[in-house]
Amino acid sequence: MAETILVLTHADETGSVLTTASLEAVSAGKELAAWLDASLTIGVVAAEASSAARSLAGVGARIFGVSGEAFAQARYASDAAACEALCKAAAATIVLTTGSSRFARVAAGVALRLGGCVDTHVTSIRCENGVEVSRWFYRQRIEAVITRAKRPWILLLDAGTYAPFEGGVEDVKVEQVAVALPAMRTTVIGMRSPELSAQTIRPEAKMLFVAGAGWTKKQSDGQVHAGEAGELILNFLSNTGASLGSSKSLVDQGGDGQPVLPFLTHMNQVGQTGSTPRHAKGLSTCCHGEEPHVVGWRFIGDRRAISLDPNCGWARGKADVVYVADAFKVMARVNELLAGH
Amino acid sequence: MELHIVVCAGIVPDPLQTLEPVMGPKGPALKNEMMLPAVLDPWAASSLYEAASLAAKNPGSKVWLVSLGPKAKLQQVMMTVAQKVSFELVAIDAPVSGFVDAQATAAVLAEAINGLAGLEKAKLLLFGGWESATRGAGVTMQIVGELLGISDQFMGVDQIEFLDDGSFEVLERVEGGKHQVSVCAGAPALFGWATGNLAEPRNNPQIGMANMRTVMPALQKAKAVSVAENDLQYVSASLPKQQRQTRVVKDMAVDAIARELVEWVGAK
Ligand SMILES: Cc1cc2nc3c(=O)[nH]c(=O)nc-3n(C[C@H](O)[C@H](O)[C@H](O)COP(=O)(O)OP(=O)(O)OC[C@H]3O[C@@H](n4cnc5c(N)ncnc54)[C@H](O)[C@@H]3O)c2cc1C
């Protein structure tokens, strides 16, 4: 079957640049189009598709755009209509896009409207006997390769699985696609950070620092040192620019009236019921390395852990190095050394 | 304000269980699947607790729990879930596993919801998890919503707050640990919940007893349906093999560990 490939992209918060994850999908689209010798179209959803599309210079594909104030922000009704219109304009059989919160919210609805199908959290695509894609089931515990005959087939790529497309930045020709919008019942107000003090989740950081429940447990002196733990952790983050993750046990403590680290929320949680970040390095501290936690580390390359327990889960082939030591002491010294740099 | 809250919640193997895929004639399944203890899907469970709390604040409201799964497993899970909050169970007897197609599952759920006696669409808040602990696709709820004609959909929801005029503010998780804040004119709307802010309610035997009056009959009359396989084909399903040669460092001085770590962390 001759395929027609569409890559759906959207602008970032500034409205005038495509997101990195969108550019990753463009790379995937180029690769797949080359393999299948298929035609490639890029669709852009933005307040001003023409300015967002400037980062696509040299992409070697037709570019369709949906523009207007309604598309400045993520919202189901407007984004679903925009994506539907772009898919139809491109007569796409395979639609590659990013699993960003914005498009993950609408992709399945769009697939239904088009009479097609959808698969999400795709981590690789290959063309062996037709198009085959890998994704994870049971929250990163089982990996499967799937294929479908139905078209259009919308595939959402997990961030970090392809290198972002790097073309030039200049004006490109964008064919504007008109969208008939239904009456809008939802108004987007803006963004809110869960806590005002520190922005601790940094998807672009090279390193992930994960705190476990041990930071708030009684230490050798029989006391809890949550305040000190908080300072050590925040210091390390500011010294390194690392992103902060947490085990479920630690974020859950807020509900039980136990001492907690006030800057941690459920959004920091890494693991089976939390997120699966993709930093190059990860340092786990005061955390036991149990399976539901460690599955969240599936895409963390280089892993080290500090735990008092030499038999913790990390020691059983899950981390590259486990330091059996007191994280309070080690991190205090690490911070001193980093500050002296 | 009377709300009709429909919660879609599947069941999943207890996340602490070891899972192993086996290839059957109809594609992959889990080894000893029927033996594994199950729990209510974690995100869908938080949506159920949010539903109950919202219903309690809005007298005259009603919560339905629509659950598709093998009858025997549903019964086992309901023994615990029914102790937590009040709801009317709508059980559909069908196979569930991560490998059953989400779009086909959604079609069955939408049909069941469409058939609910007494459900008023103008009051409908459709709840569920934004993803599941099985497929983890984030697809099912959206399709159910589309099939029911709901185009105000929110995903990764942590909070909704009703205003006096029936409109509500909703917080959805977006990248970078932030929330997107929107205001929607009111029901009908769909919410795929993240973990929200509520703690898991403690077991309450009285609620359990009241729920059991509807849970047992609902299980008895659960209709057996087959979920279409569609065109989804599995080429393979396997456990990832990523064993590391862990270096366990004991008895190293704090200072030496710190120096090694600083070098490893590298430049900012
Ligand atoms: C349905 C379900 C879903 C789950 N999903 C997730 C999930 O998404 N993410 C997740 O993380 N977990 C999840 N879990 C929980 C998981 O199984 C573990 O219980 C949890 O991750 C353990 O957290 P922890 O390691 O922080 O705490 P603990 O198990 O309490 O371990 C604390 C560790 O800290 C160490 N320690 C204490 N003091 C020090 C010190 N001074 N220096 C060094 N080390 C110290 C201790 O030796 C111990 O190893 C889930 C569980 C269930 C049942």
XYZ file of C-alpha atoms and ligand atoms in Angstrom:
662
model
C 0.000 0.000 0.000
C 1.329 3.426 -0.890
C 1.416 5.498 2.288
C 0.977 9.231 2.673
C 2.675 10.493 5.795
C 1.665 13.534 7.788
C 3.633 14.841 10.760
C 1.467 16.927 13.065
C 3.334 19.620 14.982
C 2.437 22.451 17.287
C 4.030 25.627 18.575
C 5.418 26.046 22.069
C 4.148 28.503 24.693
C 5.602 31.479 22.811
C 3.391 30.540 19.875
C 6.092 31.224 17.321
C 8.430 28.217 17.580
C 7.690 24.511 17.171
C 8.250 22.410 20.277
C 11.320 20.180 20.446
C 9.071 17.138 20.659
C 7.326 18.261 17.458
C 10.698 18.488 15.717
C 11.499 14.978 16.928
C 8.337 13.786 15.171
C 9.514 15.571 12.012
C 12.734 13.504 12.104
C 10.698 10.333 12.528
C 8.488 11.355 9.604
C 11.443 11.986 7.330
C 12.968 8.631 8.211
C 9.716 6.745 7.662
C 8.949 8.552 4.401
C 12.399 7.645 3.099
C 11.990 3.990 4.054
C 8.564 3.700 2.486
C 9.313 6.017 -0.401
C 6.153 7.815 0.671
C 5.078 11.424 0.326
C 5.590 13.594 3.417
C 3.533 16.541 4.632
C 4.000 18.562 7.815
C 0.990 20.062 9.568
C 1.450 22.999 11.921
C -1.039 24.100 14.577
C -0.276 27.552 15.986
C -1.637 31.042 16.407
C 0.593 31.946 13.460
C 1.509 28.775 11.589
C 3.785 30.668 9.199
C 6.097 31.926 11.904
C 6.120 28.597 13.733
C 6.946 26.824 10.474
C 10.137 28.855 10.021
C 12.078 26.207 11.938
C 11.106 23.748 9.200
C 13.227 25.425 6.523
C 14.840 22.794 4.336
C 12.549 19.990 5.503
C 11.711 18.987 1.941
C 7.999 18.475 2.469
C 4.728 20.280 1.827
C 3.662 22.283 4.844
C 0.049 22.812 5.840
C -0.890 25.183 8.614
C -3.843 25.972 10.825
C -3.691 29.493 12.223
C -5.737 31.689 14.523
C -6.102 32.848 18.100
C -8.163 29.734 18.883
C -5.055 27.650 18.233
C -2.703 29.617 20.431
C -3.470 27.310 23.321
C -4.208 23.658 23.906
C -7.906 22.847 24.112
C -9.722 19.702 23.062
C -12.462 21.171 20.871
C -10.222 23.491 18.835
C -7.186 21.201 18.603
C -9.254 18.176 17.584
C -10.863 20.219 14.818
C -7.464 21.535 13.691
C -5.833 18.084 13.605
C -8.843 16.577 11.845
C -8.704 19.269 9.157
C -4.955 18.794 8.641
C -5.262 15.005 8.362
C -8.010 15.391 5.784
C -6.136 18.057 3.811
C -3.081 15.810 3.646
C -5.157 12.672 2.945
C -2.765 11.017 5.358
C -2.611 7.255 5.873
C 0.014 7.456 8.617
C 0.088 10.389 11.000
C 3.142 10.812 13.206
C 2.990 13.223 16.044
C 4.270 13.995 19.480
C 2.840 12.521 22.648
C 2.875 16.015 24.178
C 0.116 16.797 26.658
C -1.445 18.943 23.925
C -1.746 16.313 21.207
C -2.105 13.302 23.521
C -5.330 14.946 24.667
C -6.905 14.923 21.199
C -5.266 12.218 19.087
C -7.669 9.393 19.901
C -10.705 11.596 19.318
C -9.283 12.651 15.975
C -8.616 9.025 15.008
C -12.243 8.191 15.719
C -13.490 11.128 13.649
C -11.362 9.965 10.731
C -12.498 6.356 11.035
C -8.914 5.402 11.741
C -6.937 4.094 14.690
C -4.375 5.381 17.135
C -1.421 4.110 19.144
C 0.433 6.101 21.763
C 3.749 6.000 23.631
C 5.532 4.749 20.542
C 9.266 4.458 21.157
C 10.452 3.157 17.797
C 9.196 2.489 14.280
C 10.572 -0.040 11.847
C 9.589 -1.265 8.417
C 10.128 -4.999 8.294
C 6.879 -6.505 7.139
C 5.150 -3.202 6.705
C 5.160 -0.593 9.420
C 5.779 -2.014 12.902
C 5.958 0.045 16.053
C 7.199 -0.630 19.589
C 5.461 0.533 22.687
C 5.278 -0.363 26.350
C 2.428 -2.058 28.178
C 1.751 -2.419 31.876
C 3.497 0.874 32.434
C 6.970 0.109 31.147
C 6.941 -3.497 32.244
C 6.307 -5.279 28.943
C 7.433 -4.124 25.530
C 5.483 -5.137 22.448
C 5.774 -4.635 18.720
C 2.464 -4.050 16.976
C 1.132 -3.437 13.517
C -2.222 -2.445 12.066
C -3.802 -2.634 8.642
C -6.355 0.095 9.279
C -5.709 3.630 8.036
C -5.335 6.396 8.867
C -3.093 5.270 11.698
C -2.095 7.958 14.168
C 1.112 7.311 16.092
C 2.191 9.380 19.078
C 5.903 9.306 19.787
C 7.294 9.506 23.279
C 9.578 12.482 23.714
C 13.283 11.748 23.413
C 13.032 8.828 20.994
C 14.255 10.746 17.922
C 16.742 13.568 17.494
C 14.893 16.818 16.772
C 14.906 17.969 13.138
C 17.422 20.732 12.574
C 16.867 22.668 9.384
C 17.487 26.288 8.818
C 15.278 29.015 10.223
C 13.723 31.133 7.477
C 10.407 31.841 5.832
C 8.833 28.785 4.222
C 5.684 28.330 2.155
C 2.745 27.326 4.339
C -0.569 26.328 2.777
C -3.255 27.490 5.207
C -6.053 25.036 5.940
C -9.430 26.404 7.034
C -11.058 24.904 10.131
C -14.740 25.045 10.968
C -14.811 25.474 14.733
C -17.758 24.468 16.886
C -18.915 26.918 19.578
C -16.237 26.958 22.305
C -17.407 26.189 25.839
C -13.913 26.107 27.324
C -11.588 29.060 27.828
C -7.926 28.523 28.620
C -6.778 30.870 31.359
C -3.082 30.060 31.434
C -0.452 28.032 33.254
C 0.020 27.556 36.954
C 3.018 26.102 38.766
C 2.023 23.885 41.658
C 4.320 25.574 44.136
C 5.656 29.078 44.010
C 9.073 28.530 45.547
C 11.014 26.396 43.120
C 10.478 24.937 39.684
C 11.897 21.461 40.239
C 10.719 19.503 37.204
C 13.067 20.186 34.323
C 12.487 17.842 31.392
C 15.481 19.279 29.499
C 17.996 18.709 32.307
C 20.833 16.217 31.755
C 20.317 14.719 35.158
C 17.478 13.414 37.278
C 17.839 13.504 41.046
C 15.383 11.236 42.810
C 14.505 11.487 46.474
C 13.026 8.536 48.315
C 11.136 8.159 51.550
C 14.384 7.613 53.454
C 14.965 11.383 53.547
C 12.047 11.739 55.942
C 12.641 8.626 58.043
C 14.188 8.494 61.484
C 17.956 8.566 61.181
C 20.648 6.977 63.356
C 20.083 9.607 66.073
C 16.423 8.558 66.282
C 15.301 11.896 64.847
C 13.663 13.004 61.635
C 15.598 15.636 59.678
C 13.118 16.714 57.017
C 14.190 20.351 57.072
C 17.821 19.487 56.522
C 16.838 16.990 53.813
C 14.914 19.698 51.982
C 17.865 22.068 52.094
C 20.321 19.453 50.852
C 18.079 18.515 47.970
C 17.261 22.068 46.878
C 20.919 23.018 47.137
C 21.929 20.162 44.904
C 19.269 21.131 42.370
C 20.431 24.710 42.254
C 24.085 23.636 42.017
C 23.470 21.275 39.119
C 20.257 22.302 37.368
C 19.038 18.715 37.785
C 15.367 17.794 37.632
C 13.738 16.441 40.779
C 11.901 13.143 40.926
C 10.429 11.331 43.877
C 9.287 7.895 44.882
C 5.584 7.344 45.442
C 6.138 6.628 49.110
C 7.599 10.070 49.626
C 4.964 12.125 47.772
C 2.188 10.092 49.353
C 3.330 11.079 52.824
C 1.714 14.489 52.462
C -1.670 12.853 52.982
C -0.679 11.114 56.216
C 0.334 14.185 58.186
C 3.981 13.080 58.329
C 6.851 15.488 57.818
C 7.210 16.113 54.112
C 9.322 18.056 51.728
C 7.052 20.971 50.858
C 8.369 21.385 47.308
C 7.377 17.854 46.249
C 4.053 17.151 44.564
C 2.566 14.124 42.841
C 3.928 15.514 39.615
C 7.447 14.738 40.802
C 6.615 11.068 41.195
C 8.598 8.715 39.014
C 7.540 5.143 38.382
C 4.754 2.844 37.471
C 2.028 5.251 38.507
C 4.259 8.268 37.973
C 6.273 9.580 35.088
C 8.992 7.984 32.984
C 11.568 10.716 32.443
C 14.395 10.532 29.913
C 17.441 12.183 31.412
C 20.899 10.930 30.516
C 21.890 10.376 34.159
C 19.979 9.607 37.309
C 20.964 9.722 40.978
C 18.657 7.995 43.413
C 18.918 8.873 47.072
C 17.286 7.313 50.138
C 15.146 5.186 47.922
C 14.740 1.446 48.001
C 14.663 0.694 44.285
C 11.510 -1.388 44.286
C 10.148 -2.541 40.951
C 7.161 -0.142 40.677
C 9.628 2.675 41.233
C 12.434 1.469 39.016
C 10.242 0.965 35.936
C 10.128 4.760 35.857
C 13.879 4.687 35.263
C 13.587 2.594 32.113
C 14.940 5.380 29.917
C 17.507 6.804 32.321
C 20.923 5.942 30.921
C 23.563 6.121 33.612
C 22.223 5.290 37.093
C 23.699 5.677 40.551
C 22.109 5.259 43.939
C 22.916 6.131 47.534
C 21.220 3.924 50.080
C 21.973 2.651 53.559
C 20.707 -0.754 52.575
C 23.322 -2.844 50.713
C 20.566 -5.243 49.688
C 18.238 -2.612 48.238
C 16.596 -3.209 44.879
C 19.163 -1.010 43.108
C 21.955 -3.406 44.015
C 20.294 -6.172 42.030
C 21.253 -5.104 38.556
C 19.142 -1.964 38.414
C 21.777 0.717 39.018
C 25.316 0.960 37.678
C 26.756 2.012 41.024
C 25.245 1.778 44.494
C 26.974 3.668 47.296
C 26.124 2.148 50.644
C 26.312 5.334 52.653
C 24.396 8.010 54.496
C 22.903 10.305 51.883
C 22.731 13.194 54.360
C 26.494 13.148 54.752
C 27.309 12.423 51.119
C 25.023 15.087 49.681
C 26.232 17.691 52.158
C 29.807 17.080 50.990
C 28.747 16.957 47.317
C 27.091 20.352 47.714
C 30.215 21.797 49.351
C 32.359 20.551 46.505
C 29.934 21.814 43.872
C 29.712 25.225 45.525
C 33.497 25.448 45.539
C 33.734 24.798 41.810
C -26.361 21.387 41.363
C -27.217 17.779 40.542
C -24.425 15.958 38.785
C -24.552 12.634 36.989
C -21.030 11.308 37.277
C -20.100 8.216 35.332
C -16.743 6.733 36.287
C -15.094 4.289 33.882
C -12.621 2.122 35.747
C -10.929 -1.057 34.700
C -9.014 -3.503 36.840
C -5.317 -4.249 36.613
C -2.999 -6.832 38.115
C -1.689 -5.577 41.439
C 1.379 -3.568 40.377
C 3.558 -5.435 42.835
C 3.021 -8.709 40.980
C 5.561 -10.136 38.596
C 4.207 -10.080 35.068
C 5.247 -12.307 32.234
C 3.810 -12.171 28.741
C 2.835 -15.388 26.982
C 1.786 -15.654 23.355
C -1.609 -17.221 22.869
C -3.629 -17.850 19.729
C -5.216 -14.403 20.014
C -2.014 -12.524 20.744
C -0.206 -11.860 23.984
C -1.650 -12.406 27.446
C -0.178 -12.547 30.915
C 1.032 -15.817 32.328
C -1.445 -17.054 34.961
C -3.536 -13.969 34.408
C -6.589 -15.284 36.235
C -4.479 -16.110 39.296
C -3.016 -12.635 39.697
C -4.701 -10.500 42.342
C -6.243 -7.415 40.786
C -6.839 -3.840 41.919
C -8.878 -0.990 40.517
C -6.759 0.882 38.010
C -4.910 3.522 40.072
C -5.867 6.661 38.100
C -9.428 5.515 37.573
C -9.558 4.838 41.306
C -8.583 8.427 42.065
C -11.293 9.555 39.654
C -13.793 7.472 41.613
C -12.770 9.126 44.880
C -13.018 12.560 43.271
C -16.457 11.645 41.914
C -17.661 10.592 45.344
C -16.338 13.748 46.959
C -17.986 15.928 44.302
C -21.273 14.062 44.611
C -21.202 14.518 48.378
C -20.853 18.282 47.915
C -23.741 18.394 45.443
C -26.873 16.818 46.929
C -29.028 14.884 44.486
C -25.985 13.803 42.494
C -25.318 10.239 41.494
C -22.205 8.190 40.744
C -22.166 5.191 38.430
C -19.080 2.990 38.245
C -18.862 1.319 34.846
C -16.339 -1.476 34.867
C -15.468 -3.953 32.172
C -13.646 -7.082 33.222
C -14.013 -10.798 33.877
C -16.910 -11.154 36.325
C -14.993 -13.188 38.904
C -12.150 -10.650 39.011
C -14.547 -7.717 39.199
C -16.242 -9.319 42.155
C -12.932 -9.739 43.944
C -11.943 -6.102 43.382
C -15.386 -4.755 44.294
C -15.140 -6.360 47.739
C -12.566 -3.687 48.585
C -13.654 -0.808 46.365
C -17.240 -0.962 47.605
C -15.991 -0.239 51.143
C -14.590 3.125 50.114
C -17.282 5.283 48.497
C -20.915 5.021 47.384
C -21.705 4.198 43.770
C -23.952 2.139 41.563
C -21.989 -0.558 39.790
C -22.504 -1.305 36.110
C -20.515 -4.432 35.355
C -19.675 -5.727 31.901
C -18.288 -9.232 31.729
C -15.450 -9.236 29.203
C -11.763 -10.001 29.033
C -9.449 -7.191 30.065
C -5.739 -7.046 29.682
C -3.275 -4.513 28.457
C -3.368 -6.194 25.096
C -7.067 -5.749 24.344
C -7.568 -2.929 21.862
C -8.470 0.366 23.557
C -10.687 1.578 20.728
C -12.814 -1.588 20.851
C -13.047 -1.366 24.646
C -14.177 2.259 24.349
C -16.994 1.287 21.994
C -18.349 -1.231 24.527
C -18.130 1.315 27.364
C -19.886 4.024 25.346
C -22.732 1.658 24.527
C -23.152 0.738 28.196
C -23.210 4.401 29.223
C -25.718 5.253 26.524
C -27.976 2.574 27.966
C -27.903 3.822 31.581
C -31.427 4.343 32.889
C -31.919 7.805 34.337
C -28.692 9.315 33.025
C -29.155 12.892 31.833
C -26.496 14.024 29.381
C -26.895 17.662 30.356
C -25.691 16.741 33.853
C -23.049 14.271 32.743
C -19.474 14.373 33.984
C -17.586 11.464 32.505
C -14.662 10.391 34.707
C -11.866 7.920 34.206
C -8.106 7.629 34.333
C -6.033 9.602 31.825
C -4.152 6.380 31.203
C -4.343 2.894 32.628
C -1.764 0.696 34.309
C -2.365 -1.928 31.626
C -2.286 -0.400 28.144
C -1.232 2.995 29.418
C -2.596 4.359 26.156
C -4.667 7.350 27.214
C -7.039 6.521 24.390
C -10.128 4.899 25.878
C -11.731 7.885 27.590
C -11.295 10.202 24.617
C -13.066 7.787 22.329
C -15.867 7.167 24.811
C -16.260 10.950 25.008
C -16.353 11.347 21.237
C -18.886 8.550 20.914
C -21.084 10.318 23.471
C -20.629 13.656 21.690
C -18.594 15.331 24.437
C -16.096 17.820 23.062
C -14.975 19.403 26.305
C -12.340 16.913 27.360
C -9.586 17.329 29.918
C -6.651 14.994 30.485
C -4.198 14.586 33.327
C -6.688 16.342 35.591
C -5.640 17.011 39.187
C -8.431 19.328 40.269
C -11.836 20.681 39.319
C -13.645 23.402 41.127
C -17.251 24.368 40.462
C -18.279 28.005 40.373
C -21.764 29.210 41.315
C -23.030 29.420 37.740
C -22.348 25.727 37.031
C -19.113 26.431 35.187
C -15.922 24.927 36.531
C -12.198 25.521 36.625
C -10.007 22.570 35.756
C -6.294 21.933 36.219
C -4.642 19.647 33.675
C -1.044 18.434 33.909
C 1.203 19.670 31.154
C 4.948 19.380 30.586
C 7.469 20.727 33.071
C 5.442 20.006 36.190
C 2.869 22.713 35.442
C -0.892 22.811 35.195
C -2.944 24.354 32.419
C -5.925 26.196 33.882
C -9.193 26.319 31.926
C -12.759 27.297 32.626
C -15.548 25.279 31.027
C -19.180 26.410 30.811
C -20.370 23.227 32.575
C -21.569 19.680 31.989
C -21.348 17.627 29.861
C -17.588 17.236 30.073
C -14.968 14.513 30.288
C -12.111 14.224 32.754
C -9.200 11.831 32.463
C -7.777 12.013 35.973
C -4.177 11.942 37.104
C -3.736 11.358 40.829
C -5.728 14.397 42.016
C -5.281 15.607 45.579
C -7.466 13.260 47.597
C -6.084 10.536 49.803
C -7.503 7.054 49.366
C -10.665 6.845 51.519
C -10.451 4.429 54.434
C -12.577 1.304 54.305
C -16.020 1.896 55.733
C -18.036 -1.295 56.318
C -21.307 0.639 56.365
C -20.758 2.012 52.884
C -19.684 -1.490 51.894
C -22.944 -2.961 53.100
C -25.039 -0.323 51.340
C -23.099 -0.756 48.094
C -23.371 -4.532 48.194
C -27.120 -4.241 47.678
C -26.434 -3.099 44.138
C -22.987 -4.576 43.526
C -24.004 -8.239 43.760
C -27.057 -7.940 41.475
C -24.998 -5.881 39.014
C -22.385 -8.628 38.879
C -25.029 -11.296 38.489
C -26.655 -9.582 35.561
C -23.375 -8.440 33.975
C -23.699 -8.972 30.259
C -20.954 -11.050 28.684
C -19.577 -9.224 25.669
C -16.717 -9.940 23.364
C -14.447 -7.034 22.639
C -13.677 -6.826 18.932
C -10.059 -7.516 18.089
C -10.084 -4.949 15.292
C -6.994 -4.972 13.154
C -4.449 -4.754 15.942
C -1.754 -7.396 15.546
C 1.073 -8.180 17.925
C 4.380 -9.056 16.344
C 5.927 -9.731 19.749
C 5.588 -9.007 23.444
C 8.489 -9.495 25.798
C 10.001 -8.492 29.087
C 12.768 -5.962 28.688
C 16.152 -7.419 29.477
C 18.204 -4.717 31.026
C 20.281 -6.208 33.766
C 23.162 -4.009 34.892
C 26.467 -5.066 36.350
C 25.980 -3.164 39.568
C 29.081 -2.026 41.413
C 28.131 -2.003 45.100
C 30.449 0.372 46.929
C 30.756 -0.335 50.655
C 33.103 1.233 53.183
C 34.164 4.139 50.981
C 34.715 7.382 52.877
C 32.047 10.039 52.503
C 34.519 12.481 51.014
C 35.678 9.986 48.398
C 32.115 9.141 47.415
C 31.296 12.830 47.137
C 34.325 13.471 44.906
C 33.449 10.554 42.674
C 29.851 11.796 42.385
C 30.843 15.364 41.603
C 33.069 14.133 38.823
C 30.259 11.937 37.535
C 27.725 14.760 37.643
C 30.043 16.824 35.461
C 29.568 20.432 34.481
C 26.219 22.161 34.975
C -0.178 0.288 43.070
C 1.230 0.716 43.350
C 1.837 1.617 42.501
C 3.087 2.092 42.802
N 3.633 2.996 41.959
C 4.808 3.536 42.290
C 5.397 4.561 41.498
O 4.872 4.986 40.479
N 6.563 5.101 41.884
C 7.178 4.697 43.036
O 8.227 5.249 43.352
N 6.666 3.747 43.788
C 5.501 3.148 43.448
N 4.989 2.207 44.265
C 5.638 1.981 45.592
C 6.873 1.134 45.505
O 6.500 -0.204 45.502
C 7.772 1.397 46.685
O 7.056 1.133 47.856
C 8.310 2.769 46.797
O 8.827 3.261 45.590
C 9.398 2.763 47.842
O 9.726 4.095 48.099
P 11.060 4.514 48.783
O 12.150 3.735 48.198
O 11.111 5.985 48.674
O 10.829 4.197 50.320
P 11.312 3.025 51.258
O 10.937 1.714 50.698
O 10.813 3.419 52.566
O 12.881 3.120 51.247
C 13.581 4.088 51.884
C 15.064 3.840 51.686
O 15.779 4.902 52.205
C 16.977 4.407 52.774
N 17.516 5.419 53.690
C 17.003 5.909 54.832
N 17.821 6.854 55.367
C 18.869 6.958 54.550
C 20.064 7.743 54.549
N 20.340 8.618 55.525
N 20.932 7.595 53.541
C 20.687 6.705 52.555
N 19.601 5.941 52.493
C 18.692 6.061 53.472
C 16.558 3.105 53.405
O 17.622 2.247 53.625
C 15.576 2.581 52.346
O 16.274 1.806 51.393
C 3.756 1.663 43.958
C 3.165 0.723 44.792
C 1.920 0.244 44.501
C 1.311 -0.764 45.427
